[in-house]
Structure formats: C-alpha cells, structure tokens
Coordinates of C-alpha atoms and ligand atoms in Angstrom, one line a residue:
X23 CA -35.8 -29.1 -75.4
X24 CA -36.0 -27.9 -78.9
X25 CA -33.9 -24.8 -79.9
X26 CA -36.8 -22.4 -80.6
X27 CA -38.5 -23.3 -77.3
X28 CA -35.3 -22.5 -75.6
X29 CA -35.0 -19.2 -77.2
X30 CA -38.6 -18.2 -76.5
X31 CA -38.2 -19.2 -72.6
X32 CA -34.8 -17.2 -72.5
X33 CA -36.5 -14.1 -74.0
X34 CA -39.4 -14.4 -71.7
X35 CA -37.0 -14.8 -68.7
X36 CA -34.9 -11.9 -69.8
X37 CA -37.9 -9.8 -70.3
X38 CA -39.1 -10.5 -66.8
X39 CA -35.8 -9.8 -65.4
X40 CA -35.6 -6.6 -67.4
X41 CA -39.0 -5.4 -66.3
X42 CA -38.2 -6.2 -62.5
X43 CA -35.0 -4.4 -62.9
X44 CA -36.5 -1.5 -64.5
X45 CA -39.3 -1.2 -61.9
X46 CA -36.7 -1.5 -59.2
X47 CA -34.8 1.2 -60.8
X48 CA -37.8 3.4 -61.5
X49 CA -38.9 3.1 -57.8
X50 CA -35.3 3.6 -56.6
X51 CA -35.0 6.7 -58.8
X52 CA -38.3 8.1 -57.5
X53 CA -37.1 7.6 -54.0
X54 CA -33.6 9.3 -54.7
X55 CA -35.6 12.1 -56.2
X56 CA -37.8 12.3 -53.1
X57 CA -34.7 12.2 -50.9
X58 CA -33.0 14.9 -52.7
X59 CA -36.1 17.3 -52.4
X60 CA -36.5 16.4 -48.9
X61 CA -33.0 16.9 -47.9
X62 CA -33.0 20.4 -49.6
X63 CA -36.0 21.4 -47.6
X64 CA -35.5 19.8 -44.3
X65 CA -31.7 20.1 -43.5
X66 CA -31.9 24.1 -43.1
X67 CA -35.2 23.8 -41.2
X68 CA -33.8 21.0 -38.9
X69 CA -30.8 23.3 -38.2
X70 CA -32.9 26.5 -37.5
X71 CA -35.2 24.4 -35.2
X72 CA -32.3 22.9 -33.2
X73 CA -30.5 26.4 -32.9
X74 CA -33.8 28.2 -31.7
X75 CA -34.6 25.4 -29.1
X76 CA -30.9 25.8 -27.9
X77 CA -31.3 29.5 -27.5
X78 CA -34.7 29.4 -25.7
X79 CA -33.4 26.9 -23.3
X80 CA -30.4 29.2 -22.4
X81 CA -32.4 32.6 -22.1
X82 CA -35.7 31.5 -21.0
X83 CA -37.2 34.5 -22.5
X84 CA -40.7 34.7 -24.2
X85 CA -39.2 36.1 -27.2
X86 CA -36.8 33.1 -27.7
X87 CA -39.5 30.6 -26.8
X88 CA -41.8 32.1 -29.5
X89 CA -38.9 31.8 -32.1
X90 CA -38.3 28.2 -31.0
X91 CA -42.1 27.4 -31.3
X92 CA -42.1 28.8 -34.8
X93 CA -39.1 26.9 -36.0
X94 CA -40.4 23.8 -34.5
X95 CA -43.6 24.2 -36.3
X96 CA -41.8 24.9 -39.7
X97 CA -39.7 21.7 -39.3
X98 CA -42.7 19.4 -38.2
X99 CA -44.7 20.9 -41.0
X100 CA -42.4 19.2 -43.6
X101 CA -43.8 15.8 -42.5
X102 CA -47.6 16.9 -43.0
X103 CA -47.2 17.0 -46.5
X104 CA -49.8 14.6 -47.8
X105 CA -48.6 14.4 -51.5
X106 CA -45.3 13.6 -50.3
X107 CA -46.7 10.9 -48.1
X108 CA -48.7 9.4 -51.0
X109 CA -45.5 9.2 -53.1
X110 CA -43.7 7.3 -50.2
X111 CA -46.5 5.0 -49.6
X112 CA -46.5 4.1 -53.3
X113 CA -42.9 3.5 -53.3
X114 CA -43.1 1.5 -50.2
X115 CA -46.0 -0.6 -51.3
X116 CA -44.3 -1.4 -54.5
X117 CA -41.7 -3.4 -52.5
X118 CA -39.3 -2.7 -55.4
X119 CA -36.6 -0.7 -53.4
X120 CA -33.8 -3.2 -52.9
X121 CA -30.7 -0.9 -52.1
X122 CA -30.2 -1.4 -48.2
X123 CA -29.4 2.3 -47.7
X124 CA -32.4 3.5 -49.8
X125 CA -34.7 0.9 -48.2
X126 CA -33.7 2.1 -44.6
X127 CA -34.3 5.7 -45.5
X128 CA -37.6 4.7 -47.0
X129 CA -38.6 3.0 -43.6
X130 CA -37.5 6.1 -41.5
X131 CA -39.0 8.7 -43.8
X132 CA -42.2 6.8 -44.1
X133 CA -42.6 6.5 -40.3
X134 CA -41.9 10.2 -40.0
X135 CA -44.4 11.3 -42.5
X136 CA -47.0 8.9 -41.3
X137 CA -46.6 10.6 -37.8
X138 CA -47.3 13.9 -39.6
X139 CA -50.4 13.0 -41.5
X140 CA -52.5 15.0 -39.3
X141 CA -54.2 18.4 -39.9
X142 CA -51.4 20.9 -39.6
X143 CA -53.7 22.9 -37.3
X144 CA -53.6 20.0 -34.9
X145 CA -49.9 19.9 -34.9
X146 CA -49.6 23.7 -34.5
X147 CA -51.8 23.3 -31.5
X148 CA -49.8 20.7 -29.9
X149 CA -46.5 22.5 -30.3
X150 CA -48.4 25.8 -28.9
X151 CA -49.5 23.8 -25.9
X152 CA -46.0 22.2 -25.3
X153 CA -44.3 25.6 -25.4
X154 CA -46.7 27.1 -23.0
X155 CA -46.2 24.2 -20.6
X156 CA -42.5 24.5 -21.2
X157 CA -42.4 28.0 -20.1
X158 CA -44.2 27.2 -16.9
X159 CA -41.7 24.5 -16.0
X160 CA -38.9 26.7 -16.8
X161 CA -39.9 29.7 -14.7
X162 CA -41.1 27.7 -11.8
X163 CA -39.0 27.9 -8.6
X164 CA -39.7 26.3 -5.3
X165 CA -41.1 28.6 -2.6
X166 CA -39.5 27.7 0.7
X167 CA -40.8 29.9 3.6
X168 CA -41.2 32.8 1.2
X169 CA -37.7 32.2 -0.5
X170 CA -37.4 31.2 -4.0
X171 CA -35.0 28.3 -4.4
X172 CA -33.7 26.3 -7.5
X173 CA -34.1 22.7 -8.0
X174 CA -30.4 22.2 -7.2
X175 CA -31.1 23.7 -3.8
X176 CA -34.2 21.3 -3.2
X177 CA -32.1 18.4 -3.9
X178 CA -29.6 19.8 -1.6
X179 CA -32.0 19.9 1.3
X180 CA -33.5 16.4 0.6
X181 CA -30.0 15.0 0.6
X182 CA -28.6 16.8 3.7
X183 CA -31.4 17.7 6.1
X184 CA -32.3 15.4 9.0
X185 CA -35.4 17.2 10.0
X186 CA -38.5 15.3 8.7
X187 CA -40.5 18.7 8.8
X188 CA -38.0 20.4 6.6
X189 CA -37.7 17.5 4.2
X190 CA -41.6 17.4 4.0
X191 CA -41.9 21.1 3.4
X192 CA -39.1 21.0 0.5
X193 CA -40.7 17.9 -1.0
X194 CA -44.2 19.4 -1.0
X195 CA -42.8 22.7 -2.2
X196 CA -41.4 21.0 -5.2
X197 CA -44.7 19.3 -6.0
X198 CA -46.4 22.6 -6.4
X199 CA -45.7 22.8 -10.1
X200 CA -48.2 19.9 -10.4
X201 CA -51.3 22.0 -10.0
X202 CA -49.9 24.6 -12.3
X203 CA -49.5 22.3 -15.1
X204 CA -51.8 19.3 -14.5
X205 CA -54.9 20.4 -16.5
X206 CA -52.7 21.6 -19.3
X207 CA -50.8 18.3 -19.4
X208 CA -54.1 16.3 -19.6
X209 CA -55.5 18.5 -22.4
X210 CA -52.2 17.9 -24.2
X211 CA -52.3 14.0 -23.6
X212 CA -56.0 14.1 -25.0
X213 CA -54.7 16.1 -28.0
X214 CA -51.9 13.7 -28.7
X215 CA -54.2 10.8 -28.6
X216 CA -56.5 12.6 -31.1
X217 CA -53.5 12.9 -33.4
X218 CA -52.6 9.3 -32.8
X219 CA -56.2 8.0 -33.6
X220 CA -56.4 10.2 -36.7
X221 CA -53.2 8.4 -37.9
X222 CA -54.8 4.9 -37.3
X223 CA -53.3 4.1 -33.9
X224 CA -55.2 3.4 -30.7
X225 CA -53.3 6.1 -28.7
X226 CA -50.4 8.3 -28.7
X227 CA -48.1 5.7 -26.5
X228 CA -48.6 3.0 -29.0
X229 CA -48.0 5.4 -32.0
X230 CA -44.8 6.7 -30.4
X231 CA -43.3 3.4 -29.9
X232 CA -44.3 2.0 -33.2
X233 CA -43.1 5.0 -35.2
X234 CA -39.9 4.9 -33.4
X235 CA -39.3 1.1 -34.5
X236 CA -40.4 -0.4 -31.1
X237 CA -43.1 -2.8 -30.5
X238 CA -45.1 -2.0 -27.3
X239 CA -45.7 -5.6 -26.5
X240 CA -42.0 -6.4 -26.8
X241 CA -41.1 -3.4 -24.5
X242 CA -43.7 -4.5 -22.0
X243 CA -42.3 -8.0 -22.0
X244 CA -38.8 -6.8 -21.3
X245 CA -40.3 -4.5 -18.4
X246 CA -42.0 -7.5 -17.2
X247 CA -39.0 -9.7 -17.2
X248 CA -37.1 -6.9 -15.4
X249 CA -39.8 -6.5 -12.8
X250 CA -39.5 -10.2 -12.1
X251 CA -35.8 -10.1 -12.0
X252 CA -35.4 -7.0 -9.7
X253 CA -38.5 -7.4 -7.3
X254 CA -36.9 -9.6 -4.4
X255 CA -33.5 -7.9 -4.5
X256 CA -35.2 -4.5 -4.5
X257 CA -37.5 -5.5 -1.6
X258 CA -34.6 -6.4 0.4
X259 CA -32.6 -3.3 -0.3
X260 CA -35.7 -1.1 0.2
X261 CA -35.9 -2.8 3.8
X262 CA -32.2 -1.7 4.4
X263 CA -32.9 1.9 3.2
X264 CA -36.0 2.2 5.3
X265 CA -34.1 1.0 8.5
X266 CA -31.2 3.3 7.6
X267 CA -33.3 6.4 7.3
X268 CA -35.8 5.7 10.1
X269 CA -32.6 5.6 12.2
X270 CA -31.2 8.7 10.8
X271 CA -34.4 10.7 11.1
X272 CA -35.5 9.1 14.4
X273 CA -38.8 8.0 13.3
X274 CA -40.6 4.5 12.9
X275 CA -40.0 2.7 9.7
X276 CA -43.8 2.9 9.2
X277 CA -43.5 6.6 9.2
X278 CA -41.2 6.6 6.2
X279 CA -42.6 8.9 3.3
X280 CA -41.6 9.9 0.0
X281 CA -39.5 12.8 1.2
X282 CA -37.3 10.7 3.3
X283 CA -35.3 9.2 0.2
X284 CA -33.1 12.1 -0.6
X285 CA -34.7 12.8 -4.0
X286 CA -37.9 14.2 -5.2
X287 CA -39.0 11.0 -7.0
X288 CA -36.8 8.3 -5.5
X289 CA -35.2 7.9 -8.8
X290 CA -31.8 7.9 -7.5
X291 CA -30.2 5.7 -4.9
X292 CA -30.2 7.3 -1.4
X293 CA -26.8 7.4 0.2
X294 CA -27.1 4.5 2.7
X295 CA -23.6 3.3 2.2
X296 CA -20.8 5.4 3.7
X297 CA -19.3 6.5 0.7
X298 CA -19.6 10.2 -0.2
X299 CA -18.6 10.8 -3.8
X300 CA -19.3 14.4 -3.7
X301 CA -16.2 15.1 -1.5
X302 CA -13.8 13.6 -4.2
X303 CA -15.3 16.1 -6.7
X304 CA -15.4 19.3 -4.5
X305 CA -11.8 20.3 -5.8
X306 CA -12.2 18.9 -9.2
X307 CA -13.3 20.4 -12.4
X308 CA -15.7 17.9 -14.0
X309 CA -15.5 19.4 -17.5
X310 CA -11.5 19.1 -17.5
X311 CA -11.8 15.5 -16.3
X312 CA -14.5 14.6 -18.9
X313 CA -12.5 16.3 -21.6
X314 CA -9.1 14.5 -20.6
X315 CA -11.0 11.2 -20.5
X316 CA -12.7 11.4 -23.8
X317 CA -9.5 12.6 -25.3
X318 CA -7.6 9.7 -23.8
X319 CA -9.9 7.2 -25.6
X320 CA -9.5 8.8 -28.8
X321 CA -12.9 10.7 -28.8
X322 CA -11.7 14.3 -28.6
X323 CA -14.6 16.5 -27.2
X324 CA -13.1 20.1 -27.7
X325 CA -15.2 21.1 -30.6
X326 CA -18.2 20.0 -28.6
X327 CA -17.3 21.8 -25.4
X328 CA -16.4 25.0 -27.3
X329 CA -20.0 25.3 -28.4
X330 CA -21.6 24.2 -25.2
X331 CA -23.2 26.1 -22.3
X332 CA -22.1 24.6 -19.2
X333 CA -23.0 26.4 -16.2
X334 CA -26.0 27.9 -14.2
X335 CA -27.7 31.2 -15.3
X336 CA -30.9 32.9 -14.4
X337 CA -33.7 31.8 -16.7
X338 CA -31.8 28.8 -18.2
X339 CA -33.0 25.3 -18.3
X340 CA -32.0 23.5 -15.1
X341 CA -31.7 20.1 -16.6
X342 CA -29.0 18.8 -19.0
X343 CA -29.2 17.7 -22.6
X344 CA -27.0 17.2 -25.7
X345 CA -28.1 18.4 -29.1
X346 CA -27.0 17.8 -32.6
X347 CA -27.5 21.1 -34.5
X348 CA -26.7 20.1 -38.0
X349 CA -25.5 16.5 -38.1
X350 CA -22.3 17.9 -39.5
X351 CA -20.2 18.6 -36.6
X352 CA -22.0 21.2 -34.6
X353 CA -22.7 19.3 -31.3
X354 CA -23.5 20.9 -28.0
X355 CA -24.4 20.1 -24.6
X356 CA -26.5 22.3 -22.0
X357 CA -25.6 21.6 -18.3
X358 CA -25.5 23.3 -14.9
X359 CA -22.3 22.1 -13.6
X360 CA -21.1 22.0 -10.1
X361 CA -18.1 20.2 -8.7
X362 CA -20.1 17.1 -7.4
X363 CA -20.5 13.5 -8.4
X364 CA -24.0 14.2 -9.9
X365 CA -22.6 16.7 -12.4
X366 CA -19.6 14.5 -13.1
X367 CA -21.9 11.8 -14.1
X368 CA -24.1 14.2 -16.1
X369 CA -21.2 15.7 -18.0
X370 CA -19.8 12.3 -19.0
X371 CA -23.3 11.2 -19.9
X372 CA -24.0 14.3 -22.2
X373 CA -20.7 14.0 -23.8
X374 CA -21.4 10.3 -24.5
X375 CA -24.6 11.6 -26.5
X376 CA -22.2 14.2 -28.0
X377 CA -19.6 11.9 -29.2
X378 CA -22.2 9.6 -30.8
X379 CA -23.4 12.5 -32.8
X380 CA -20.2 14.1 -33.5
X381 CA -18.4 11.0 -34.8
X382 CA -20.9 10.1 -37.2
X383 CA -20.3 9.0 -40.7
X384 CA -20.5 12.2 -42.9
X385 CA -20.9 10.2 -46.0
X386 CA -24.1 8.8 -45.0
X387 CA -27.3 10.4 -46.1
X388 CA -28.8 13.0 -43.8
X389 CA -31.6 10.8 -42.5
X390 CA -29.1 8.0 -41.6
X391 CA -26.7 10.3 -39.7
X392 CA -28.5 9.6 -36.4
X393 CA -28.5 7.0 -33.6
X394 CA -29.8 3.6 -34.4
X395 CA -32.4 4.3 -31.8
X396 CA -32.9 7.1 -29.0
X397 CA -32.1 4.3 -26.5
X398 CA -28.9 3.3 -28.2
X399 CA -27.5 6.8 -27.6
X400 CA -28.8 6.7 -24.0
X401 CA -26.8 3.5 -23.7
X402 CA -23.5 5.1 -24.5
X403 CA -24.2 8.0 -22.4
X404 CA -25.2 5.7 -19.4
X405 CA -22.1 3.6 -19.9
X406 CA -19.8 6.6 -19.5
X407 CA -21.9 8.4 -16.8
X408 CA -21.6 5.4 -14.6
X409 CA -17.7 5.9 -14.3
X410 CA -18.3 9.1 -12.2
X411 CA -18.7 6.6 -9.0
X412 CA -16.4 3.9 -10.3
X413 CA -13.4 3.7 -8.0
X414 CA -11.2 2.1 -10.7
X415 CA -12.0 5.0 -13.1
X416 CA -11.4 7.6 -10.4
X417 CA -7.9 6.0 -9.6
X418 CA -7.0 5.8 -13.3
X419 CA -8.1 9.4 -13.6
X420 CA -6.1 10.4 -10.6
X421 CA -9.1 11.6 -8.7
X422 CA -8.4 9.3 -5.8
X423 CA -5.5 7.2 -4.7
X424 CA -5.1 3.5 -5.0
X425 CA -5.5 2.8 -1.2
X426 CA -8.6 4.9 -1.2
X427 CA -10.0 3.1 -4.2
X428 CA -9.5 -0.3 -2.4
X429 CA -11.1 1.0 0.7
X430 CA -14.3 2.1 -1.1
X431 CA -14.4 -0.5 -3.8
X432 CA -16.9 -2.8 -2.2
X433 CA -19.2 -0.2 -0.9
X434 CA -19.1 1.6 -4.3
X435 CA -20.1 -1.6 -6.1
X436 CA -23.0 -1.9 -3.7
X437 CA -24.1 1.8 -4.2
X438 CA -24.0 1.2 -7.9
X439 CA -26.1 -1.9 -7.7
X440 CA -28.5 0.1 -5.5
X441 CA -28.7 2.9 -8.0
X442 CA -29.5 0.5 -10.8
X443 CA -32.1 -1.2 -8.8
X444 CA -33.7 2.1 -7.6
X445 CA -33.7 3.4 -11.1
X446 CA -35.1 0.3 -12.6
X447 CA -38.1 0.4 -10.3
X448 CA -38.7 4.1 -10.9
X449 CA -38.5 3.4 -14.8
X450 CA -41.3 0.8 -14.1
X451 CA -43.4 3.5 -12.7
X452 CA -43.0 6.1 -15.4
X453 CA -43.3 3.3 -18.3
X454 CA -46.6 1.8 -16.9
X455 CA -48.1 5.3 -15.9
X456 CA -47.7 6.7 -19.3
X457 CA -48.9 3.7 -21.0
X458 CA -51.9 3.5 -18.8
X459 CA -52.4 7.3 -19.0
X460 CA -52.7 7.3 -22.7
X461 CA -54.9 4.3 -22.6
X462 CA -57.3 6.4 -20.4
X463 CA -56.6 10.0 -19.7
X464 CA -59.9 10.2 -17.9
X465 CA -59.1 7.7 -15.1
X466 CA -58.0 9.1 -11.7
X467 CA -54.4 9.8 -12.6
X468 CA -53.5 11.0 -9.1
X469 CA -54.4 7.7 -7.8
X470 CA -52.8 5.7 -10.7
X471 CA -49.6 7.6 -10.1
X472 CA -49.5 6.5 -6.3
X473 CA -50.6 3.0 -7.1
X474 CA -47.6 2.5 -9.4
X475 CA -45.3 4.1 -6.9
X476 CA -46.5 1.9 -4.2
X477 CA -46.3 -1.3 -6.5
X478 CA -42.9 -0.7 -8.0
X479 CA -41.0 1.6 -5.9
X480 CA -42.7 0.2 -2.7
X481 CA -43.0 3.7 -1.2
X482 CA -45.8 4.5 1.2
X483 CA -48.0 7.2 -0.2
X484 CA -48.6 10.3 2.0
X485 CA -51.9 9.9 3.8
X486 CA -54.8 11.4 1.9
X487 CA -52.7 13.1 -0.6
X488 CA -54.7 13.8 -3.7
X489 CA -52.4 16.0 -5.8
X490 CA -51.1 15.6 -9.4
X491 CA -47.7 14.6 -8.4
X492 CA -47.3 12.8 -11.7
X493 CA -47.4 16.2 -13.5
X494 CA -44.2 17.3 -11.6
X495 CA -42.2 15.1 -13.8
X496 CA -41.4 17.2 -16.7
X497 CA -40.7 14.1 -18.9
X498 CA -44.4 13.2 -18.8
X499 CA -45.5 16.4 -20.2
X500 CA -42.7 17.4 -22.7
X501 CA -40.7 14.1 -23.3
X502 CA -43.5 11.8 -23.7
X503 CA -43.3 8.1 -24.1
X504 CA -39.5 8.2 -24.1
X505 CA -38.6 7.3 -20.5
X506 CA -38.6 3.5 -21.0
X507 CA -35.7 4.2 -23.4
X508 CA -33.6 5.1 -20.5
X509 CA -33.8 1.7 -18.9
X510 CA -33.3 0.0 -22.3
X511 CA -30.4 2.2 -22.4
X512 CA -29.1 0.8 -19.2
X513 CA -29.5 -2.8 -20.4
X514 CA -27.6 -1.9 -23.5
X515 CA -24.9 0.0 -21.5
X516 CA -24.2 -3.2 -19.5
X517 CA -24.1 -5.3 -22.7
X518 CA -21.7 -3.0 -24.6
X519 CA -19.5 -2.6 -21.6
X520 CA -19.4 -6.2 -21.0
X521 CA -18.5 -6.8 -24.7
X522 CA -15.7 -4.1 -24.5
X523 CA -14.1 -5.4 -21.3
X524 CA -14.0 -8.9 -22.7
X525 CA -12.9 -8.0 -26.2
X526 CA -11.6 -4.6 -26.7
X527 CA -10.1 -2.9 -23.6
X528 CA -7.5 -4.2 -21.1
X529 CA -9.0 -1.9 -18.4
X530 CA -12.4 -1.7 -16.9
X531 CA -12.2 2.1 -16.8
X532 CA -11.1 2.3 -20.5
X533 CA -8.7 5.0 -19.5
X534 CA -6.3 5.8 -22.1
X535 CA -7.6 3.0 -24.2
X536 CA -7.9 4.3 -27.8
X537 CA -9.1 1.0 -29.0
X538 CA -12.4 1.7 -27.3
X539 CA -13.0 4.9 -29.3
X540 CA -12.0 3.1 -32.3
X541 CA -14.4 0.3 -31.6
X542 CA -17.3 2.7 -30.7
X543 CA -16.7 4.8 -33.9
X544 CA -16.6 2.0 -36.2
X545 CA -19.2 -0.3 -34.7
X546 CA -21.8 2.2 -33.2
X547 CA -21.3 5.8 -34.0
X548 CA -20.4 5.6 -37.8
X549 CA -23.3 3.0 -38.7
X550 CA -25.7 5.7 -37.3
X551 CA -29.1 4.7 -38.3
X552 CA -28.2 2.5 -41.3
X553 CA -29.5 -0.8 -39.4
X554 CA -32.5 -1.3 -37.2
X555 CA -31.3 -0.9 -33.7
X556 CA -31.3 -4.6 -32.9
X557 CA -29.4 -5.4 -36.0
X558 CA -26.9 -2.8 -35.1
X559 CA -26.6 -4.3 -31.5
X560 CA -26.1 -7.7 -33.0
X561 CA -23.3 -6.5 -35.3
X562 CA -21.6 -4.6 -32.5
X563 CA -21.8 -7.3 -29.7
X564 CA -22.6 -10.6 -31.3
X565 CA -26.1 -10.6 -29.8
X566 CA -29.5 -8.9 -29.9
X567 CA -30.5 -6.7 -26.9
X568 CA -30.6 -8.8 -23.8
X569 CA -31.1 -8.1 -20.1
X570 CA -28.6 -10.7 -19.1
X571 CA -25.6 -8.6 -18.7
X572 CA -27.5 -6.1 -16.6
X573 CA -28.8 -8.8 -14.5
X574 CA -25.3 -10.1 -14.2
X575 CA -23.9 -6.8 -13.3
X576 CA -26.5 -5.6 -10.8
X577 CA -29.1 -8.1 -9.7
X578 CA -27.2 -11.3 -8.6
Ligands
ZN10 ZN1 -29.2 11.0 -22.0

C-alpha cells in the first residue's frame, strides 16, 4: 500500500473512531445531565412518599392516608413527564451509551418512565382508588357473634378450635371483606389495564412483569416446572393432612372444607406433625433474638430497629413490611409482634429485607441503590425467616437444648417441607388467578378463584359458594402482580443458602458466622441493582436462577 493511501485510511479511521467517541460522549453526557436533574427532583419526593406511607400505616387515620395519597401521587408524577421520556427514548435508541453503570440506569429509568407515560389524571385516579380500598382493608375487623376480632384472633381460632361450626364461622367472617371491596377491585383492575393498554401492553399483568425486567412466558414456564415437580408429592401430603384433620374434627374426609386447614387461605402448612414451635417462643423475645442473630453474622440491625414500629396498636396495619425511607440508611420495619414462631419468622424475614437495604453501596447512584429485583430481596428475607423453625438454629441461639433439637429434627424437616409444598401450591393459585384476571376481568372471577384453588391446592370448594373470596386477599388489590415473586424468592433462597453452606459458612444456621454477612454484603447487597437480577445471581452463586436447589431441599 502506498504511503498516501495509508495516510488517508488512517485519517478516515481516526475520524470514524472520533465521531463514535464523540457521539458516545455526547449521549453519555446527556444521560448524566438527565440523571442529575432526575435525582434532584426525585430523591426528596421518594423520601416524603415513603414517610407518608409509613405514617398512614401506623395511625390508620384518614388524615394520614390523605397525606400518603398526595405524596404517592407527587412521586408517581415524576415518571409521567413526556418530555423527559422523549429524551430517555432518544438516548436509548441511539445505542451510544456504553458505560455499564449509565447503561443500567438508563434501562431502569426508561422502564420507570415508560410505565408513567399515561395521562396523569389516570394515575391520580388509580392512586385514589387504591387508597380508598386500602382504608377498607385497614379498618375491617371480623365480626364473630357480634364481637369485633383482629386477624390475629381469627388465625388463632382457625388454628386451635376443634369445632367445625366455629371454624366455619370464623373463616366465613374473615371472608366478609370480600363483598366490601370486590366491585372496587374489579374497577381498579380495569383501570390498570387501561393504563397498560395506553402504554402498548396487552394488559397490566404483562406490563408489570416486563417493566420489572421479567418475561411473563419465562415466569409461567418456571411455574409449570414447579407445578410438575410438586404435584404428586403435594397430593400425597394433602391426603395425610386430610386424614389427620378429619380425625381431629371427627368428620369424614369428604367433608373437609377450606376452614379446616388452620389458615384463611391454606397458604401455610397446617400443624399435622406433633411439633409446636410456638411453645418454644412463648417466653422469648423475637426482637432480641433476631437482633442478636443478625449482629452475630456481622449485619447489625440496631439502627433499623430503632426506627421501627414493632407491636400491635389500634388502627395500625396488621401485616408486616420493611421500607427503605431514603436509600441512605433510614430503613424501618412495621410488625405486630407476639412471642410465637410466626412472628419470629416474620421479624427475621423483615430484617432480611432491612439489611439488604441498609447495607447497600452508598457510592452507587440513587437508582441503583436498590435490590436487583423485588424477588431477590424476598429471597434473603425468606432464607432468614425459615430459621424460626429450624432446630439447628434454635439450638445455636439457645432457644432449645440439644436433646430437644435432636428429638424434633426429623419432624421439623417434614414440617418445613410441608410448608414449602403448601406455599408453592398456593402461589400457583395467586399467579395464575392474577394473570387470568387481568387477561379478562369480566369473566366469573368467583368461579375462576375456586377452580384454581381446587386444581392447585386440591381443596374442596364450599357447596354453592358464590362469593368474591379472591378479593379477601389484600395482595390482589394492593400489591398486584407481585405474588409470584415470593415463590421465585423461595427458589433463590434455597439456591443462596445451598451456596453459603457449601462455600461460606461452617454452620447450617450461620450463627456467629461473620463470613456470611461479608458474603451477603459483598455479593448481593452492595451490587444493588447494578446488574440484571439473573446476572447478579450468577455472579453470587455461579449459576443463573434454578429450581433445582429448592427441589433438592423440599420435594425429594
Ligand atoms: Zn418480604
């Protein structure tokens, strides 16, 4: 090649590289400017929203709910900005952003804004409807023989009573929230679908999953696999449950109905094995235990507990949750703790969410200081929650003696296996019901619900019952298209715990193992949302999300 030609080629090459670099630089600078403006506006509103919601859940007053509604609207309104979305769209479509952190923020921001590209009036209406419904759930108390009782009391009756009539009454009483909210929920579902369709999705379920980085077909495939993996074992266990309770209630197996399973939804394992975990916690303080445990693995939770609201109060939300107020260290949990195994599990669970948030990497940009996905934080929460009924953990925490632990170890393993199978079948109902409901909200939902319950939970529906029992489950109304994440969380909990016991911790309970805290902080909490969830899982455990550890642990 002649010298002049070489020079020309070189000049052309340099100018192509230069123009690419400059386009990359230009787009990355535009994105950086976008992010600065976004953070300046959203960080204070994010915090106000989280605080207002926290306050409303504690007081239950109309005034606080009104404030929460307003704050939620102000925060959601950020993402309805169509000029901002156009800017993001142009940056995204240029495909010029290369920096991995910027690219990941672009992806998350783009999805968040895409979800908000609807008439702000429609969003405001959605939030208004959700707030109204939320008030109805918060203020509902079951009426039993003219006396108002709490959800905790209903669960107590379902667990302890041996009278079929009383069980039925308590169960039916708890379902009376259904007709109070059902019509509102259907209106809300249609409203959500309208929003999804205006954004280019076929329904709200599809939109929710896709915008959170999940492919509905992939999730359904995992649920199908699990259905196949669990069906036979569950049927066999369900047979054991039925004979156990038919005997206890002195009825025929064919007369077993949904109120006979010790839970309003049959979402938790009934106590068919003779181990009563509650008795071990009667004289314990679940908060102290959880605090000592987390401290022992190097994840101190004092700052979280100091800001939390832990016990029952009138008007207060009766459930439990954890919230990250500012992604800068203000992390709290709301609970209604009693000294029993349920609340031991719950406080371990909520603090699992808590440490995931609290130990984030403060050097990451605000948008990435979050879990890789909602279900990855559920996985951590579940992994810790399970310890509440793990004899090894209970021994290592000095809750029970070694001899007692050995005595109950086999039956505890069976109980946990039952718990996982029961929960996995219930999660099937929730996932498939919601999917179908959003695909067609005009179908007979009362019937759809019981069809799903019969197919997956194998319960016999009460004769001629035509009630909106699906609407009694608060998640369907207020935490839509999310429930499947609890099951994905269980799969991942098994995967991570198997990785830790093989590679990190000498002990199955992790008690006192600071290496576990180090591992979790470094591999899971600090990466935050910087990687897509499956990439994070692969980096942390060497494999993408798989059902095999869950199956190994609970099905076989
Ligand atoms: Zn959770």
